[in-house]
Amino acid sequence: MQARKKYVLLGLCACCWLVLFYWGGGVQLRLLRLLTRQRGEVVRPWPNWTDRAFLPRYAHLDELQTDPGTAESPRQRRQAWSAIYKDSRCRMETCFDFSRCRRRGREGFRVYIYPSEKNDHVSESYRKILTSIAESRYYTSDPREACLFVLGIDTLDRDQLSGQFVPNVDERIRGYPLWNDGRNHLIFNLYSGTWPNYTEDLGFNIGQAILAKASLNTEHFRPGFDVSIPLFSKDHPQKGGERGWLVRNTIPPRRKYLLMFKGKRYLTGIGSDTRNALHHIHNGKDIVSLTTCRHGKDWEKHKDARCDHDNLEYERFDYQELLHNSTFCLVPRGRRLGSFRFLESLQAACIPVLLSNGWELPFSDVIQWNQAVIEGDERLLLQVPSTVRAVGNERVLALRQRTQMLWEAYFSSVDKIVLTTLEIIKDRVFSHISRNKYMWNSLPGGLLVLPEYSTHLAHFPFYYLGLGISPGQEFTAVIHAVSPLVSQSQPIMKLLQVVSKSKYCSQPGPDNIRLYIARFTVVFLSQTTSRFLPHVAIETEAVLSLDEDTVLLTSEVNFAFLVWRSFPERIVGYPPRSHFWDPLKRAWGYTSKWTNDYSIILTGAAFYHRYYHYLFSHYLPQSLRTLVDRTSNCEDILMNFLVSAVTHLPPIKVAQRKQYKELPSPQGTKSVPWANPEHFNQRQECVNTFANWFGYMPLVHSQFRLDPVLFKDQVSVLRKKYKDLERA
């Protein structure tokens, strides 16, 4: 009986609550709406910050509040995107045919470019992209070998008002027999949409194609499938590119100006809100935020009360001077989410402060951008000055150094942008053999770390210091043999004896020279075989490269090896050479004069890490390797170019005997290469050919030489570890 009363009471309470909610809430709300309409008042959506009392000092109403009737809701944007891209849920597992890529293992990653048709107009930027692919190690002219396809049609600028816009793309790509609804296709785009909304519309259906696009919105980005790329100008270099502006370990880390921006201000349309409000943080002292409305044909028709003052202030400062002397650089959105300011700030080591809500940052799959930029919020502009002031000096220096690493590794040229895009896709296809985040975000960058060699950090020389490890204590000698073995008195036999006495040489052989080759870890190479092939017999990390006529002492070998163990990422050796710029010929020169200044260590007597064998054979283009094979020359110069490009550091020269020099060929043997008068001329040409491929001169001059302790000191020889270096 008590339980029944309890349930009845609960039911009555529930009914009363429903009646009160309906009559007290719903009816009163309807009456309120009816009364406001009768009074002629307009019910405005909340929040609507139109009361001047809230922000009297900061902004005008037209800067803070856009017309709610013209703004798109998130649902409307998603519906518009779905209408344009019907395969918005694509992932590699659902919209990519892996079988096309795995027929030949990692070698199966090949990229095919559709041939351009007559009368096709290709922009300078898209021509650079196609050239980068065509000159890469992944290019194939046979579509049957291709894993990935790239259109010959220029798709970079899809603004219908642009002179670069290509019409009828949809009809043309549907006529391609290999299109297959875009599967395994890669489409590059820098500009999408048109006035006034600049939507993501490309003007054609990309289907299941991978989109490599600038100014990608996070709402539309397909993680693990699309690739966000930076917005770059038509003047962006094809290869190499300029170095970053930060001198190593610049102290103090802060510059003259704390924060700067100088650029266009849009008076109307999308992107105008953010840039219209930038003048509020300008103080003309340590924060310089300058905008101008003097751009476009009709700017005077739309100019506001601030235009004249802003234009005058704008002319007072030089943009390059501000870049060089600012710690932080504002990177607000423009008409689209991306901006040229982004790459300009990275190069200048001016820490980017992003004001572009919803922007999927370039190569976000692999780059940890929180180590290089500060992401602000467009809605909290006034908090930016206090935010950057709170960043400590150590953090500032770390951010600036990271901008330089990212600029030089991935963004300084079109080549690097395109190759990074391809490598990201390749890592997705072969995910079991791919780079990790540490490789992408540490020097020398992901492009120079080939996961086919290894995915273990400890197998690469440039990670030893960060991991706190040292290389192994043995080396393998690689001797480039030109002459046949016909006599025990040949220089190569003496060289073998010298190397065999080193306690660091892997598996030293017996005194019997006839059994020496069988047990001693030495790789003999013929004249037609490159010394830099990744030979299976090389099991040690250190490689000692030797010419057959090299004259060394065992103590010289030991000392050079110990020096190399302290600098495992560099070439360490004896015979130096140098390069120079000839202003009259406007070309690079090569010299063999013995001076204190050098930039090359000849690999006729040098130590280096075995990874460079793999990089030499798999990273450098076939054209350069063919050149050195055909001429039987310049191989050592090319290896120096490669190692300096990886490390951005010079090789290291160690102490040597004065008697060390290139000896004439023994009687009955083939003539040495340097006896040929064309030998030196070829090396001059090689230096320029290599610099042209790299896009810059990677060789670095040095006057640094390492000698043993007490070397040449006037003390007892018994106190010296390497006595033979002075006795010889």
XYZ file of C-alpha atoms in Angstrom:
728
model
C 0.000 0.000 0.000
C 2.813 2.388 0.865
C 4.628 1.570 -2.406
C 1.469 2.319 -4.456
C 1.129 5.766 -2.834
C 4.750 6.437 -3.550
C 4.429 5.680 -7.277
C 1.204 7.747 -7.557
C 2.927 10.729 -5.936
C 5.869 10.489 -8.330
C 3.537 10.352 -11.330
C 1.627 13.454 -10.210
C 4.886 15.363 -9.768
C 6.032 14.453 -13.273
C 2.722 15.583 -14.790
C 2.882 18.903 -12.938
C 6.440 19.490 -14.166
C 5.450 18.897 -17.788
C 2.439 21.246 -17.496
C 4.566 23.981 -15.941
C 7.241 23.609 -18.620
C 4.744 23.785 -21.467
C 2.628 26.686 -20.203
C 5.293 28.546 -18.264
C 8.097 28.213 -20.844
C 6.810 27.571 -24.337
C 3.716 29.861 -24.200
C 5.593 32.708 -22.537
C 8.329 32.492 -25.162
C 5.717 32.639 -27.933
C 4.018 35.635 -26.270
C 7.376 37.405 -25.961
C 8.116 36.869 -29.633
C 4.602 38.087 -30.551
C 4.973 41.251 -28.464
C 8.368 42.123 -29.901
C 7.105 41.698 -33.447
C 4.091 43.917 -32.698
C 6.435 46.629 -31.429
C 8.463 46.439 -34.630
C 11.595 45.237 -32.883
C 13.949 42.778 -34.471
C 15.048 39.799 -32.418
C 18.794 39.517 -32.893
C 20.819 36.355 -32.450
C 22.942 36.081 -29.310
C 25.718 37.057 -28.858
C 25.691 40.279 -30.858
C 28.310 42.642 -29.425
C 26.728 45.883 -30.629
C 26.703 47.750 -27.358
C 29.488 50.341 -27.589
C 29.895 50.181 -23.828
C 31.532 46.794 -24.146
C 34.510 47.786 -26.345
C 34.651 51.578 -26.510
C 38.389 51.854 -27.188
C 39.113 49.002 -29.541
C 37.032 48.665 -32.670
C 34.209 50.025 -34.741
C 31.048 48.018 -35.080
C 31.641 47.238 -38.749
C 34.984 45.667 -37.820
C 33.592 43.356 -35.175
C 30.199 42.336 -36.493
C 29.469 41.020 -39.951
C 25.991 40.793 -41.288
C 24.519 37.589 -39.824
C 22.404 37.144 -42.889
C 25.463 36.706 -45.129
C 27.553 34.446 -42.879
C 27.591 30.740 -43.639
C 26.899 28.320 -40.848
C 29.165 25.289 -40.366
C 26.373 23.062 -41.679
C 26.066 25.157 -44.841
C 29.823 24.965 -45.384
C 29.805 21.190 -44.949
C 26.916 20.840 -47.393
C 28.710 23.013 -49.939
C 31.870 20.942 -49.545
C 29.959 17.671 -49.914
C 28.372 18.936 -53.102
C 31.803 19.767 -54.541
C 33.702 16.718 -53.269
C 31.514 13.659 -53.066
C 34.400 11.516 -51.809
C 35.115 13.637 -48.754
C 35.513 10.532 -46.577
C 38.345 9.093 -48.670
C 41.240 7.453 -46.903
C 44.210 5.534 -48.277
C 42.518 2.252 -47.370
C 39.333 3.078 -49.280
C 40.358 5.295 -52.218
C 43.858 4.134 -53.162
C 44.981 1.055 -55.102
C 48.071 -0.211 -53.250
C 48.610 -3.053 -55.702
C 49.882 -0.611 -58.336
C 52.739 0.402 -56.026
C 53.801 -2.890 -54.474
C 54.576 -4.870 -57.584
C 58.297 -4.123 -57.284
C 58.564 -3.368 -53.562
C 59.761 0.106 -52.630
C 61.050 0.470 -56.180
C 57.448 0.319 -57.330
C 56.726 3.877 -56.255
C 56.787 5.573 -59.641
C 55.050 8.768 -60.751
C 53.674 9.341 -64.249
C 52.864 12.776 -65.686
C 50.161 13.026 -68.322
C 51.514 14.633 -71.496
C 50.358 18.192 -72.121
C 48.093 18.833 -75.061
C 48.588 21.440 -77.740
C 47.565 24.971 -76.823
C 47.668 24.056 -73.126
C 48.809 27.040 -71.085
C 50.952 25.971 -68.137
C 51.890 28.547 -65.506
C 55.468 29.021 -64.385
C 54.706 27.553 -60.953
C 53.079 24.418 -62.352
C 55.918 23.965 -64.831
C 58.324 23.954 -61.883
C 56.230 21.304 -60.130
C 56.194 19.065 -63.204
C 59.933 19.587 -63.707
C 60.629 18.582 -60.103
C 58.707 15.348 -60.588
C 60.260 14.607 -63.982
C 63.800 15.039 -62.583
C 63.135 13.018 -59.433
C 64.125 9.407 -58.909
C 60.431 8.454 -58.904
C 59.532 9.565 -62.419
C 58.513 7.068 -65.087
C 57.487 7.649 -68.677
C 55.563 4.362 -68.739
C 52.051 4.601 -67.204
C 52.019 0.824 -66.698
C 54.785 1.190 -64.092
C 53.127 4.097 -62.302
C 51.855 4.049 -58.755
C 50.815 7.702 -58.845
C 49.542 9.916 -61.676
C 49.848 13.697 -62.030
C 47.790 15.730 -64.487
C 49.480 17.667 -67.261
C 46.629 20.167 -66.977
C 47.488 23.177 -64.831
C 45.220 23.000 -61.761
C 47.090 25.457 -59.525
C 44.812 28.467 -60.020
C 41.091 27.643 -59.993
C 39.893 31.218 -59.555
C 37.551 31.783 -62.493
C 38.540 35.465 -62.598
C 42.216 34.603 -62.993
C 44.043 34.610 -66.297
C 45.617 31.255 -65.307
C 42.226 29.521 -65.014
C 41.898 26.450 -67.263
C 38.275 25.694 -68.309
C 36.604 22.362 -69.056
C 38.883 20.344 -66.779
C 36.046 18.005 -65.796
C 35.373 16.974 -69.389
C 39.039 16.464 -70.179
C 39.965 14.310 -67.196
C 36.918 12.085 -67.659
C 38.289 11.302 -71.112
C 41.536 9.905 -69.668
C 41.435 6.080 -69.761
C 43.521 5.919 -66.542
C 41.458 8.466 -64.589
C 39.384 5.799 -62.793
C 37.459 8.429 -60.792
C 40.741 9.948 -59.651
C 42.081 6.871 -57.878
C 45.903 7.009 -57.443
C 45.957 10.538 -58.857
C 47.618 13.556 -57.237
C 46.222 17.040 -57.888
C 48.167 20.196 -56.978
C 46.319 23.422 -56.183
C 47.314 26.822 -54.775
C 44.189 28.943 -55.328
C 40.561 27.786 -55.156
C 37.219 29.569 -55.330
C 36.572 33.107 -56.461
C 35.075 36.395 -55.328
C 33.373 36.990 -52.956
C 33.514 33.857 -50.785
C 36.613 32.070 -52.114
C 35.232 28.620 -51.333
C 37.122 25.363 -51.733
C 35.536 24.821 -55.166
C 38.093 23.750 -57.786
C 35.598 23.875 -60.625
C 35.835 20.140 -61.289
C 35.216 16.908 -59.412
C 38.454 15.484 -58.056
C 36.776 12.148 -57.269
C 39.084 9.898 -55.260
C 42.252 11.827 -56.097
C 44.718 12.948 -53.423
C 44.648 16.723 -53.072
C 47.934 18.572 -52.466
C 46.513 21.995 -51.724
C 47.486 25.306 -50.162
C 45.136 27.043 -47.692
C 43.389 23.804 -46.771
C 40.659 24.063 -44.165
C 40.774 21.566 -41.305
C 37.062 20.860 -41.832
C 37.731 19.720 -45.388
C 41.146 18.127 -44.915
C 41.089 14.334 -45.216
C 43.681 13.160 -42.659
C 46.122 10.571 -43.902
C 44.990 11.175 -47.479
C 45.315 14.811 -48.567
C 48.532 16.804 -48.225
C 48.540 20.444 -47.148
C 51.230 22.399 -49.010
C 52.445 25.990 -48.527
C 51.384 28.884 -50.704
C 54.417 29.928 -52.752
C 54.924 32.607 -55.382
C 55.844 32.158 -59.038
C 59.338 33.446 -58.178
C 60.000 30.639 -55.709
C 63.242 28.939 -56.871
C 63.139 25.608 -58.637
C 66.129 24.163 -56.778
C 68.265 24.956 -53.768
C 66.859 28.280 -52.708
C 68.361 30.876 -50.425
C 69.634 29.872 -47.010
C 67.857 30.981 -43.880
C 68.814 34.284 -42.327
C 69.671 33.050 -38.849
C 73.321 32.863 -37.927
C 73.916 29.814 -35.741
C 73.143 30.433 -32.075
C 72.420 34.123 -32.547
C 72.660 35.845 -29.197
C 70.660 37.689 -27.972
C 67.695 35.847 -29.455
C 65.403 38.889 -29.484
C 65.605 41.578 -32.141
C 64.796 45.284 -32.340
C 61.069 44.802 -32.926
C 58.988 42.375 -30.922
C 56.170 41.888 -33.431
C 55.577 43.074 -36.997
C 53.217 42.908 -39.939
C 53.167 44.851 -43.167
C 50.666 43.998 -45.874
C 47.361 44.578 -47.590
C 44.118 45.427 -45.837
C 40.864 44.264 -47.389
C 38.001 46.710 -47.025
C 35.253 44.254 -47.942
C 34.753 40.551 -48.420
C 36.147 37.472 -46.749
C 39.379 37.953 -44.843
C 38.748 41.647 -44.220
C 37.764 41.327 -40.551
C 41.146 40.085 -39.351
C 43.309 42.530 -41.279
C 41.006 45.482 -40.580
C 41.609 45.064 -36.857
C 45.423 44.781 -36.972
C 45.945 48.521 -36.417
C 44.729 48.153 -32.822
C 47.983 46.480 -31.700
C 50.314 48.921 -33.500
C 52.306 51.142 -31.142
C 55.076 52.269 -33.498
C 57.760 51.190 -31.021
C 58.301 47.492 -30.500
C 55.087 46.438 -32.277
C 54.736 47.526 -35.899
C 51.483 46.503 -37.578
C 51.002 48.289 -40.884
C 48.302 47.851 -43.515
C 47.446 49.605 -46.739
C 44.236 49.697 -48.720
C 46.078 50.970 -51.814
C 45.771 47.853 -53.949
C 43.448 46.789 -56.718
C 41.880 48.996 -59.361
C 38.937 50.385 -57.382
C 40.469 50.871 -53.968
C 39.613 54.579 -53.861
C 35.917 53.838 -54.350
C 35.871 51.683 -51.229
C 38.413 53.432 -49.000
C 37.400 54.272 -45.462
C 38.415 57.022 -43.032
C 41.605 55.194 -42.019
C 43.018 54.613 -45.491
C 44.973 57.852 -45.920
C 46.582 57.660 -42.481
C 47.379 53.963 -42.885
C 48.973 54.534 -46.282
C 51.272 57.235 -44.911
C 52.337 55.080 -41.966
C 52.808 52.123 -44.319
C 55.454 53.963 -46.348
C 57.562 54.805 -43.312
C 58.907 51.276 -42.843
C 60.781 48.964 -45.200
C 59.431 45.415 -45.264
C 62.816 43.680 -45.585
C 64.247 45.760 -42.758
C 61.329 44.761 -40.544
C 61.784 41.081 -41.417
C 65.465 41.161 -40.515
C 64.880 42.938 -37.226
C 61.714 41.376 -35.783
C 61.399 38.497 -33.344
C 57.820 37.580 -34.208
C 55.931 38.053 -37.487
C 52.150 38.140 -37.718
C 50.791 35.845 -40.426
C 47.095 36.735 -40.712
C 44.844 35.082 -43.252
C 44.206 36.833 -46.534
C 41.385 36.070 -48.905
C 42.300 32.468 -48.317
C 43.735 30.832 -45.212
C 47.325 30.682 -46.449
C 49.642 33.616 -47.043
C 53.016 34.327 -48.670
C 54.032 35.796 -45.309
C 54.334 32.298 -43.897
C 57.342 31.209 -45.979
C 58.885 34.675 -45.794
C 58.788 34.528 -41.984
C 60.291 31.041 -41.881
C 63.236 32.061 -44.045
C 63.854 35.227 -42.019
C 63.836 33.304 -38.699
C 60.992 35.588 -37.646
C 58.746 33.344 -35.569
C 55.334 33.143 -37.325
C 52.318 34.098 -35.206
C 49.383 32.624 -37.077
C 45.988 34.325 -37.226
C 44.147 31.993 -39.552
C 41.556 29.903 -37.762
C 40.959 26.531 -39.339
C 44.136 26.441 -41.459
C 45.638 22.984 -41.852
C 49.340 23.829 -41.731
C 51.669 22.588 -44.496
C 52.788 18.974 -44.171
C 50.972 18.777 -40.849
C 51.042 14.971 -40.982
C 54.767 14.931 -40.307
C 55.870 18.382 -39.055
C 55.453 19.333 -35.400
C 54.570 22.973 -35.910
C 54.287 23.773 -32.207
C 58.102 23.767 -32.195
C 58.337 26.537 -34.814
C 55.229 28.746 -34.755
C 52.738 30.285 -32.353
C 49.117 29.697 -33.281
C 46.895 32.610 -32.342
C 43.156 33.095 -32.594
C 41.645 35.668 -34.934
C 38.980 36.393 -32.317
C 41.594 37.156 -29.638
C 43.832 39.542 -31.532
C 44.292 41.877 -28.581
C 45.855 39.078 -26.553
C 48.663 38.502 -29.077
C 51.082 41.182 -27.740
C 50.930 39.881 -24.174
C 51.276 36.302 -25.441
C 54.503 36.916 -27.361
C 55.952 39.053 -24.550
C 55.576 36.074 -22.236
C 57.761 33.814 -24.402
C 61.162 33.327 -22.747
C 64.517 33.836 -24.452
C 65.375 30.138 -24.531
C 62.049 29.357 -26.176
C 62.528 32.199 -28.669
C 65.916 30.869 -29.724
C 64.577 27.310 -30.036
C 61.643 28.484 -32.174
C 63.898 30.533 -34.434
C 66.335 27.665 -34.935
C 63.475 25.338 -35.799
C 62.175 27.772 -38.445
C 65.560 27.516 -40.156
C 65.619 23.743 -40.044
C 62.139 23.507 -41.588
C 62.833 26.186 -44.194
C 66.010 24.544 -45.459
C 64.672 20.986 -45.257
C 61.237 21.376 -46.871
C 60.339 24.867 -48.103
C 63.296 26.703 -49.677
C 62.552 25.465 -53.216
C 59.762 24.010 -55.320
C 61.823 20.825 -55.572
C 61.715 20.314 -51.807
C 57.991 21.086 -51.561
C 57.172 18.577 -54.307
C 59.541 15.874 -53.040
C 58.211 16.238 -49.491
C 54.695 15.722 -50.848
C 55.779 12.577 -52.694
C 57.719 11.211 -49.719
C 54.715 11.673 -47.414
C 52.536 9.707 -49.825
C 55.238 7.063 -50.230
C 55.455 6.625 -46.449
C 51.688 6.056 -46.407
C 51.903 3.430 -49.130
C 54.808 1.612 -47.434
C 53.849 2.370 -43.850
C 55.848 -0.594 -42.537
C 59.045 1.049 -43.857
C 58.562 4.745 -43.183
C 60.105 7.665 -41.338
C 59.053 8.506 -37.818
C 58.284 11.997 -36.495
C 61.787 12.403 -35.078
C 63.311 11.919 -38.524
C 60.992 14.489 -40.068
C 61.622 17.058 -37.344
C 65.370 16.742 -36.806
C 68.344 17.669 -38.939
C 68.958 16.953 -41.755
C 65.232 16.422 -42.418
C 63.141 13.593 -43.805
C 64.195 13.988 -47.437
C 67.775 12.957 -46.618
C 66.785 10.037 -44.392
C 65.987 7.025 -46.572
C 63.928 4.478 -44.621
C 64.901 1.756 -47.127
C 68.339 1.856 -45.515
C 66.968 1.633 -41.978
C 64.165 2.874 -39.755
C 66.379 2.736 -36.661
C 67.728 6.121 -35.542
C 70.986 4.615 -34.285
C 71.923 3.578 -37.838
C 72.281 7.173 -39.060
C 75.411 9.224 -38.246
C 73.659 12.553 -37.662
C 71.556 11.183 -34.769
C 74.439 9.880 -32.628
C 74.848 13.079 -30.637
C 71.140 13.454 -29.884
C 70.864 9.813 -28.837
C 74.017 9.982 -26.726
C 75.730 7.085 -28.504
C 79.080 6.622 -30.237
C 79.902 4.774 -33.459
C 81.558 1.381 -33.451
C 85.273 0.853 -32.871
C 86.054 -0.887 -36.161
C 86.228 0.172 -39.791
C 86.189 -1.443 -43.210
C 88.714 -0.430 -45.849
C 87.509 0.073 -49.418
C 90.380 0.150 -51.911
C 89.757 1.358 -55.440
C 92.078 -0.853 -57.503
C 92.965 0.143 -61.060
C 96.063 -1.985 -61.714
C 96.202 -5.791 -61.733
C 98.068 -7.512 -58.923
C 101.285 -8.655 -60.588
C 103.962 -7.971 -57.990
C 104.465 -8.066 -54.241
C 106.206 -4.685 -54.477
C 103.183 -2.828 -55.790
C 101.933 0.069 -53.640
C 98.635 -1.690 -52.983
C 100.418 -4.565 -51.260
C 102.246 -2.160 -48.973
C 98.966 -0.365 -48.319
C 97.341 -3.631 -47.293
C 100.079 -4.290 -44.788
C 99.702 -0.793 -43.318
C 95.955 -1.125 -42.905
C 96.163 -4.662 -41.543
C 98.296 -3.454 -38.643
C 95.564 -1.125 -37.411
C 93.860 -2.478 -34.321
C 90.631 -0.827 -35.447
C 90.328 -2.591 -38.788
C 87.539 -5.157 -38.768
C 88.791 -8.772 -38.703
C 92.522 -8.115 -39.284
C 94.149 -10.703 -41.483
C 97.245 -12.897 -40.885
C 100.796 -12.039 -41.813
C 100.598 -14.375 -44.813
C 99.611 -11.974 -47.600
C 98.289 -14.835 -49.771
C 95.541 -15.529 -47.206
C 95.076 -11.860 -46.491
C 92.317 -11.156 -49.004
C 90.231 -14.064 -47.773
C 90.055 -12.974 -44.135
C 90.697 -9.262 -44.084
C 87.647 -6.982 -44.314
C 88.736 -5.073 -47.399
C 86.580 -4.477 -50.458
C 88.499 -4.369 -53.721
C 86.914 -2.408 -56.549
C 87.760 -2.441 -60.225
C 88.264 0.698 -62.272
C 84.721 0.505 -63.663
C 83.058 -0.026 -60.271
C 82.011 2.893 -58.124
C 83.668 2.915 -54.735
C 80.474 4.325 -53.231
C 78.134 1.416 -53.933
C 76.459 0.024 -50.779
C 78.494 -3.198 -50.717
C 77.158 -6.067 -48.641
C 80.657 -6.790 -47.315
C 80.705 -3.467 -45.445
C 79.308 -4.313 -42.025
C 80.983 -1.600 -39.956
C 79.686 1.943 -39.608
C 83.037 3.462 -40.562
C 84.434 3.162 -44.065
C 88.057 3.951 -44.957
C 88.184 4.855 -48.639
C 91.603 4.417 -50.255
C 93.217 4.633 -53.660
C 95.563 1.791 -54.486
C 98.607 4.083 -54.583
C 97.877 5.901 -51.317
C 100.902 6.160 -49.032
C 100.010 6.180 -45.329
C 101.315 4.964 -42.002
C 99.305 2.833 -39.610
C 99.495 5.606 -37.018
C 97.963 8.026 -39.524
C 95.092 5.612 -40.134
C 94.517 5.133 -36.396
C 94.544 8.838 -35.627
C 92.150 9.697 -38.484
C 89.755 6.973 -37.332
C 89.683 8.276 -33.757
C 88.974 11.772 -35.069
C 86.157 10.414 -37.245
C 84.540 8.757 -34.222
C 84.088 12.262 -32.773
C 82.617 13.579 -36.060
C 80.838 10.556 -37.599
C 78.543 12.633 -39.810
C 81.467 14.244 -41.679
C 84.271 13.203 -44.022
C 87.590 13.002 -42.166
C 90.811 12.565 -44.077
C 94.088 13.855 -45.432
C 94.398 15.286 -48.946
C 92.477 18.603 -49.105
C 91.188 20.566 -52.090
C 89.147 23.719 -52.408
C 86.607 25.522 -54.577
C 86.290 29.212 -55.347
C 84.102 31.610 -57.286
C 85.637 33.078 -60.441
C 83.957 36.485 -60.986
C 85.405 36.850 -64.501
C 84.065 33.538 -65.767
C 81.065 33.763 -63.455
C 81.579 30.117 -62.600
C 82.929 27.948 -59.817
C 86.567 26.947 -59.895
C 88.534 24.028 -58.432
C 92.050 24.216 -57.062
C 94.533 21.669 -55.755
C 96.912 24.200 -54.211
C 97.966 23.346 -50.686
C 96.679 26.169 -48.532
C 95.231 26.528 -45.060
C 91.767 26.915 -46.602
C 89.930 23.851 -47.918
C 86.386 22.613 -48.632
C 86.981 19.112 -50.037
C 88.730 16.050 -48.644
C 89.659 13.600 -51.384
C 88.325 10.112 -50.788
C 91.665 8.600 -51.780
C 92.357 8.612 -48.032
C 89.294 9.435 -45.957
C 86.841 8.068 -43.389
C 83.058 8.488 -43.585
C 79.888 6.675 -42.526
C 78.617 3.809 -44.668
C 75.149 5.423 -44.904
C 76.601 7.831 -47.425
C 77.169 4.878 -49.766
C 73.441 4.220 -49.750
C 72.577 7.898 -50.071
C 75.018 8.294 -52.969
C 73.451 5.399 -54.860
C 69.767 6.043 -54.121
C 69.381 9.787 -53.540
C 71.522 11.336 -56.258
C 70.057 11.288 -59.787
C 71.208 8.756 -62.335
C 72.505 11.560 -64.564
C 75.193 12.583 -62.043
C 76.240 9.012 -61.352
C 76.455 8.353 -65.083
C 78.668 11.423 -65.494
C 81.241 10.265 -62.956
C 81.170 6.696 -64.304
C 81.659 7.844 -67.881
C 84.578 10.147 -67.089
C 86.044 8.014 -64.268
C 86.461 11.318 -62.489
C 84.792 13.629 -59.941
C 83.339 10.838 -57.813
C 85.136 12.142 -54.748
C 83.936 15.706 -55.396
C 80.347 14.503 -55.701
C 80.582 12.663 -52.379
C 81.857 15.858 -50.725
C 78.936 17.777 -52.226
C 76.499 15.209 -50.860
C 77.898 15.079 -47.310
C 78.137 18.870 -47.053
C 74.539 19.176 -48.313
C 73.450 16.830 -45.515
C 75.439 18.383 -42.680
C 75.862 22.026 -43.841
C 79.366 21.623 -42.427
C 82.852 21.289 -43.949
C 84.910 18.082 -43.908
C 87.726 17.716 -41.389
C 91.413 17.579 -42.244
C 93.823 15.740 -39.960
C 97.578 16.057 -39.546
C 99.654 14.435 -42.264
C 103.278 13.995 -43.159
C 104.796 16.574 -45.465
C 105.997 13.806 -47.769
C 102.454 12.755 -48.576
C 101.828 13.439 -52.253
C 100.558 11.823 -55.390
C 103.255 9.498 -56.689
C 103.890 8.599 -60.342
C 102.606 5.271 -61.591
C 104.929 2.306 -61.198
C 106.375 0.866 -64.375
C 104.100 -1.671 -66.033
C 100.899 -0.264 -64.503
C 98.218 1.903 -65.968
C 98.762 5.646 -65.843
C 97.180 7.481 -62.961
C 94.141 9.669 -63.730
C 95.830 12.954 -62.855
C 98.447 12.310 -65.572
C 95.721 13.033 -68.113
C 95.713 16.774 -69.016
C 91.908 16.672 -69.258
C 91.602 15.437 -65.696
C 91.742 18.888 -64.094
C 89.430 20.495 -66.664
C 86.859 17.784 -66.081
C 86.911 18.458 -62.367
C 86.292 22.159 -62.972
C 83.237 21.289 -65.056
C 82.023 18.770 -62.490
C 81.976 21.371 -59.721
C 79.653 23.573 -61.772
C 77.470 20.655 -62.881
C 77.000 19.475 -59.314
C 76.276 22.993 -58.016
C 73.661 23.395 -60.742
C 71.853 20.197 -59.705
C 71.860 21.068 -56.011
C 70.700 24.576 -56.866
C 73.377 26.155 -54.664
C 76.945 25.552 -53.549
C 76.812 23.184 -50.539
C 80.589 23.028 -50.020
C 81.755 24.930 -46.932
C 85.238 26.401 -46.484
C 87.253 25.625 -43.373
C 90.694 26.225 -41.892
C 90.192 23.676 -39.135
C 92.823 20.938 -38.777
C 93.157 18.391 -36.016
C 96.619 17.287 -34.852
C 97.599 14.741 -32.197
C 98.406 16.039 -28.738
C 102.010 17.360 -28.573
C 102.254 17.170 -32.375
C 105.394 19.054 -33.436
C 105.946 20.195 -29.842
C 109.544 20.373 -28.614
C 109.230 17.573 -26.097
C 110.518 14.042 -25.883
C 109.178 11.753 -28.604
C 108.559 9.132 -25.933
C 105.764 11.318 -24.570
C 103.953 11.330 -27.899
C 101.363 8.748 -28.869
C 101.770 9.128 -32.638
C 105.558 9.246 -32.956
C 105.701 8.003 -36.532
C 103.848 11.051 -37.866
C 106.903 13.188 -37.085
C 109.638 10.680 -37.846
C 108.510 10.061 -41.420
